[in-house]
Each structure stands twice: as C-alpha cells, then as structure tokens.
C-alpha cells in the first residue's frame, strides 16, 4: 500500500467540499421518527429580510428540509397572531421578547433571565417558542435548536442560554492590497481574502453571507474585517462604501462589522501633517470620518487598533500615552455606541538586545507599557490581550496584564488560524490550550481570579469584555485550508459563549455535524483532536521554550537557532551548557513579579514551577532534573520521539475510516496526516540534533544521531546532482542535501543496496519542496519504478509558501511494502522545474512498523 502524498488525486471527486462546514443539514438516520416530533409550522415574528429573526425562520425551514426531509413554509408576523399555536402539529415561533409581547404571546421568563444575545427555548406540547432577548438572540436560539436536530435529537425540555461575555468577535488579518492585486490574508492559510481584491472591496461578496451564517451559528457577533497592520485607505469613502455592502450582508446574521485603523491615517493620507491624538485637527478628522462611516454602517461595532508595535505608528512615538491614543477613537465612536478594541500587543522590536542585557524581556512589555493607565481609558475602550505574553506560542503562561486591569475591560485574543501551530497542515484542536489560559487563576488580591471571569467582566465588575480570535479564513472551499481546522472556529464560538464547554463534547458534536454519525469517525476525530496539541508540543518546543519555528521566516518548520540573537525578543538563551529564559524576580528579567504575589511566588521558585513552563521562567543546565525525574535534555529527546511516533499513527487511524465518511473530506484529510507524519520526523531530528550538537549530551536511548536505516543522498553516486549545505544545518540529515546542477537539469542519484537483506521494507524519501517550482522525482529499485511524485505541496498543502531549502520545505514520502533484493540498485531521478532543483536529503529503508 502506498502512503502517497498524491492520494487526493487518486480518489474520485465527490460532493463534500467543506464549504457548508458544520451547517450541512445532512439527513439524520432517524429522520422518519423525528419528522413527526417537530412542529409543522414556522412563524418568524419579523418579516424584514435584514432581521436575524427573519433569517432564523428561513434557516429553520432549511434545516427541517435537509435534516428531516420536511418541507415547512415560514409565515410572517401578520399571520402569527391569527394562527396562534392551534395547528395540530404544533408551531415553532421565533422572535424577540418584545415581538412575542406585540403578538400577545405569553413568555414565561423571569425579568433578568435573559441578557443581551441570550435566548429561551420554550417547549410546550408540540409548540416551540424560540425567544431571543434581541434579534440575534432569537437567531442563536434557532441555530441551537437546529444543532440538536442535526445531531438527531429533538429538544423536549425548555431551556435558557446566555452568553458568558458580550464581545465575541473574530478578527481578520486581510489586506486591502498586497504588492498590487491580491487580497491576501496575513497568517492565513485558506486562500485569498473573501473581502478584498485589487485594493478595494470585492465586487463578488458571495462568500460573506455564507461566512456570517457560520459565525452566527456559534454565537459570534462581531467581525473586524481588515488586518491590524492596517491600510490608511480604510477610512476613504470608496472603501467605506464597499464595507457597507459587507455590513449589509452580515447584518441578517447579527454579525456587526468593525475596522482596524492605522494610527497615522490623517498623516498617511496627506490630510494633516500630524496624527497627535491631542491635536484638535486630528480629533476633528477622526470625528468626521467616524460620522461618515456610521452614515454608511449605522451598527458598526467599532475599531481595532494596533499602535506603537512592530513598526505600526502609535502615540508613544510622539510622547502621548496609549490611553490618550485609545481615547481618541473611543470619543469619536462614543456617540454612535461603538467600541475601541485597543491591543495590548505593544513592544519595541528594534532595541531589545539579548546578549548585552540579561534583564531585557519582551514578555515584560505589555504590563510595562500599560503601567499606570488602568482607569485612564474611556468607558468604551476594551484592552485586547493575547493569551500569553509573547505571541501565540505552543505553550505560554496567561498574560499577567489580565491581572492589572481592574478598572478597564479586557478581552482575550486567540488564534483560530494556526500561525505557530502547524499552519493547518499539522492537526490542531485548541480546546485544552485555550482552557489552560482561560481557567488559570491569577489570584488577584488573594482571591480567585480566573482569566475567563476577568474577561467576562465578572471579576472586576466590568460591563464590557470578552473574546477576539484571529480567524484566518479565505476563499478556499474548506475556509481554513483544512477540514479538521474548522473545528477550531466552531470551538471558538462555543467557548466564547460558554468557556466551560467540554473539550471532548465540542469535538464530538462538531464531528457529527461535519462528518456524520459513524461512531468510529466520531471516536477517531475526538481522540486525534485531543492528542493534537500535546503531540505537536512534543515534537516542537517543550517545557515552555516556545514553539521553535523559524521565527525569521514563515513561522513554520523547525529553526531553534532563529530564536536567539534577534531584536524580536522571542528568545531561549540556549548555550552549550544551559537553556531557558530566567524570568525570576531577583536574578532574571523580573517577569514573574508581574503576577499577583501567590502566582509570582509559584513561578519565581523553580521547585513550584510546573515542568511544562520550566524554561519559560528559569535558565537551567541541560542536566537539570525535572519533577518527572528526566533531565531537561533527555526530556527533549524523549518528547520528540514520542510526539513524532504518535503522529505516525494518525494516517493509520485515519485509513480505518475510509468509506465511513465522505470520500473527499476523508482523502483531503488523509493527505494532511501523511504529510504531518513525515514533517514530525523532520521536526524531531532538527530539534534533537540541534540540542545534541549544542550540549554534547548523548541520548540515553541512543537514538539521536543514529539512523541505521538511512542512506544519505550525498553518499550516492551522483550524475547531474551536486552537494548542497542546508541552512539551518539541523534541518537536513548530515547537514547536506543534493540539488540538480542547474534548474533545467535532470539529475540521478543511485546506490547499491549491499547492506540491505532481501525482504519487504518501507522506503521513505526525504526531500525538499520549495514554492518556486514543481520538480519531479522517480524512485526505482532495479529498474522497477516504486513511485513518482511531484513537488507541488505549495498547491496541495496550506502552510505559507517558502522559497528556501530548510525545515519549512523539508518533506517525506513513504512507500510501504517494497520488495528489495540484497544488492539491488536504488535510483532516484530528479527533474528540476522552475527554480526548484529537485533536492533530496536521504532515503530510509526500514522494516514495516518501525519509524526512522
Ligand atoms: C505576530 C504575527 C504578525 C502580526 C502580529 C500581531 O507577530 O506574526 O503577523 O501582525 O503578531 O498580532 O500584530
């Protein structure tokens, strides 16, 4: 059997592209029975097409038709009173509390039972009333009812549901323009922007309502529609008119749009020669533009501001405070009811010096920059804080800034897109990572202070606060570039509504809705999803050292050396003897002291710091013994072997699901798992070799640096191929690969397998697939072709395109069950294409069941 990377091409194309995600409304197995248990009529108490209540009626009818094969007409307000609930098969009525009252319908609700966006589903005999506190609450109730139906359950008891926090937004890092024509998505791996093209809002916005529908179905009520690295043109009338079309398409789903703004807009547009937030002309500029925007988009949710960070202009450069900067926008928005989300991701990426200053630490930046500002922000400012102090790493402690803002509302910033977490080519399910921060107790003033309670406004009594997540969706039919990745968008909505949802429960629901009812599929998706984060952490960065991706390039493959000696401050301080950031109070950067005393003490003391954050807080010798009993270095080695070994099981486990779910979804996902299994070995070897080389401490189990089954390409007989030293060296076996002697050459590498006993083997070829051509390779043994493949992963996978021969482009293909005779000739022919010189790293020939 062939674990080929070409699997999708070999499979027949069938219907499920992924575009409907979890809203497929596929027929449920027990639909015959359920059909009679749901009402026979639907009444939506608002007939305006822009109203989410109207949408709710349409959606219910769509759901009944799809899920139950039941055609139901939707009646409108005028017929509601008349029909009442007398129909013999019951009536499903949806509307707001006020609309029910206007229709003289009793709603049996306590005064404070519903808060904004909440809903009550009242079930009485065969009648169902879905009552929203507001329009979108009614829509959320309808989606919740449909969610149950689509999983084969008809709700039989009345229930009430309210959101945990008022702000539940997605952020889009979509660019208006990207060097010319594209509407690209920063850190997006699902294709081009659904909003922009050629520097303007797209003419064809047909994906926007489809997307808004997905958002509404999980309770998301706001979408910032452009990149935080914002283009100043966003406030120009031609863009605002385009955004009005976007807002009009999202409004029926209760999703309010908002915009990211560039702080220096008045200057960049050439309107003023300053952007000083205290200058009256600047204030007038923003007031006028904001008024103009609200004329087009009367329900604009607000602005998102990235200022004084990573080259973005901001108030600090002109000696104004962050609060003065934030309040400028807040005051312009205030008459319209809009909110300013002001990002806490503020740090100086130009002056941090690792070698000269032991106390320098980017993690300190947010609390330092916001020091003294709590309470100085206007009421409609919310500070949007990334979950950890650095930047969406595989494991970070909760940002201490959450503990410092007692008089200012805050929101947590998460990423649905997997910037540092495998870019949708490595499976990831964020539930437990997000919970590790949301459930963290910061012990402010010695009292329980869970992050989820702070952002919901409960802990410090704030009326605002909540959640933002960088979405990353694009025009790809799967939205995110991967079917499985969509579980994170679903999860995000569910957790922002209720952070206490069960990690396992959400993924089971999502799987049923997305892939159907087969229990093996549900079990496997749940198990792999729950293993995804620890598995990835194991073969990337352990013990809180950060993800160890190439942070100077695409944030993708392994490059631990890139973490140090840069001004970005994502450091590990690894040397030949020791590793880790000393963030203790006395001897280190002092970061631990930014937490309230009980937490500060825990992290300051190496004994009480949990192993999984040890290197985040402490600088220790590689021989330091963890609570687990392993040394740091042996933990690295073991974790990398364990993680990549587990990733090898994913294709096998997925294989068992073929035929039990949609073929297209199955094969596209299989393609990712096969790739991940290979790339996890690249990760394992790169990180292990790097730290082995640095520390000179061998692996107790003798694995690191010993690969008995490998044949290095550079040791083969080469014809039109030459040696190429790979940078970083640790991302190629033996630091070297071979490349064709020119970009138009066909090269051959061959070797006699004199040390291989006659038998059946798995044969893996590690090669590099750059995004600058589609080279081809053919592997043969004794003139029998074992396989041919093309280097087109820039098309078939989703991670960022990379030009270089390194750990980001390193890739493996495996052929299973290959018969080999001792002394046979193995040959690889590589055909260069474009600028891609058909690079090969090594071949590994190993007994089936082993991993090398
Ligand atoms: C990261 C990310 C950038 C992004 C920035 C931000 O650094 O790599 O692409 O602009 O975060 O959140 O502002």
XYZ file of C-alpha atoms in Angstrom, residues 20 155 187 251 532 577 612 698 758:
9
model
C -21.010 24.137 4.420
C -35.181 19.117 22.340
C -1.030 34.389 8.591
C -26.446 42.120 9.337
C -3.161 17.072 18.665
C 25.595 24.344 28.969
C 5.681 22.432 31.184
C 24.008 11.959 24.101
C 16.382 -9.450 0.891
